[in-house]
């Protein structure tokens, strides 16, 4: 007998309206249960084993090349199997490498993007013990019921269904795997060592491997601490409410860094819907009709909402693969798994938004100029050639995007990032990791869009989004002006705080230089004034000798005998000029001396 649950009427807790819960698409009996193994069977591979497997893969590649049997698809499949066999962090690395469409082949990027974790769980007694240790109470005090069979399992966590005792609400409980933090950090150390050796031995510095590893490290650290996911869920719950997208409620009082408890959403995973659509289209169509779902409208809403998250809200779901999208009735959907969300630097965001507008308006020269700013470093040579190639690539993409006869991947918005990457790779330019991250989110979402709306024209959808975005900005123009003015004042104050110490240091440095100059100038002028004073004294002596008394018998008479005879008036004028010059220099010496004494 199915148990009935009563929902508490609390104004602060807005749970999903039961009217939006769809009917089941795949019965529980048809699902493959999660395989549970003892912890010793989950042993991570050591560093030597990892290195051995990579060397083995490298030798296999070399052999294929020497025998002339190298096949791009087969190589990509073997690479995917390598990363999947290593598990853990290596799966994350493979998914990150799938972004490098500028370096890796299309087949390799496609295969690595499909990397999945082995669906293997750990025993329920370990789960119960870990939850009780984290929450500090017996599990039966928190949950009225707790399903020991895992709902899902991955390399980082395991998920179980439960019912909260106090609230009488169905929830899902996520628990980090035992020792997963230590294992991931150990693997990251191995990865950094491999990258350092590769940078030292191979000409690959332009790939900026260390930056990529920093990106991976940051991504994994967030997923290994559920405090981040709790915070991310709360932020996106507020933002996505305006998009008419549902985010499950998090019960923070039962959450820790290793345990997360959230509202259970009895929707249908997009991945399940895609699988049924592929193998039984009639069954999928009947289910859609029964639940008032139009796949095309769902796909359009996913695209428009995601673009709004990226370019307006500047906070977006970082992993929009079909397993994180739950379909609801009436073309609604919910998002789950907020371990990784994205947020971009405002300057980069404005550049990217300008690039999108230019592409939409077919301003290819402007799009090329803006795309150059997506480089980690703007090139100093061959800019004209690179720019011309970018313009040509954008024109070709725009033409392809409107032809439904082309493969979906060649028409998607993610493909526009790919064409930029290809031009950059040709000229050994490194694309910004933020741009790669955005390309990854769009590429992941394409997995769902390609099945639900295969004829979608991304260029037209982009134009539609920009029109809607413009209307929203006009509607909130006054509010935006207030916010803009407030941000301007805040920015001005921030720059004042930043520049004030710099200005003070510059003034101090200038004063130090000025003091040295003033000291030298004052010393020189003093010597010059002494010479002037001596000249005035000697001139006066000569004036008296020539016009009043014979002073040939006085000491120093030999000095004044050499002075030519000068008329009395001119002699007085010369002495007066020397006296005025002496007084002027004395005043200047006083001013200069006070400058370096301050």
XYZ file of C-alpha atoms in Angstrom, residues 29 84 88 104 115 141-142 154 159 165 173 176 271 288 294 312 353 405 423 431 462 481 497 500 523 574 581:
27
model
C 11.112 -2.953 -12.118
C 36.509 5.535 -17.098
C 37.281 9.202 -9.663
C 41.483 17.491 -29.592
C 32.230 9.731 -19.706
C 15.373 9.933 15.134
C 15.741 11.909 11.885
C 28.658 8.003 -8.544
C 21.903 8.840 -3.019
C 10.236 12.006 10.750
C 19.819 11.991 1.032
C 29.961 11.549 0.223
C 18.043 11.035 -19.724
C 4.031 13.398 -23.443
C 5.669 19.355 -25.871
C 21.775 38.362 -17.266
C 27.464 39.450 -24.385
C 20.074 19.130 -43.040
C 41.339 29.375 -35.345
C 41.386 30.536 -25.235
C 19.775 33.648 -29.962
C 19.736 53.053 -13.715
C 40.683 53.054 -1.970
C 45.092 56.252 -2.690
C 74.632 73.466 -2.394
C 77.505 96.881 -12.028
C 71.727 88.940 -8.007
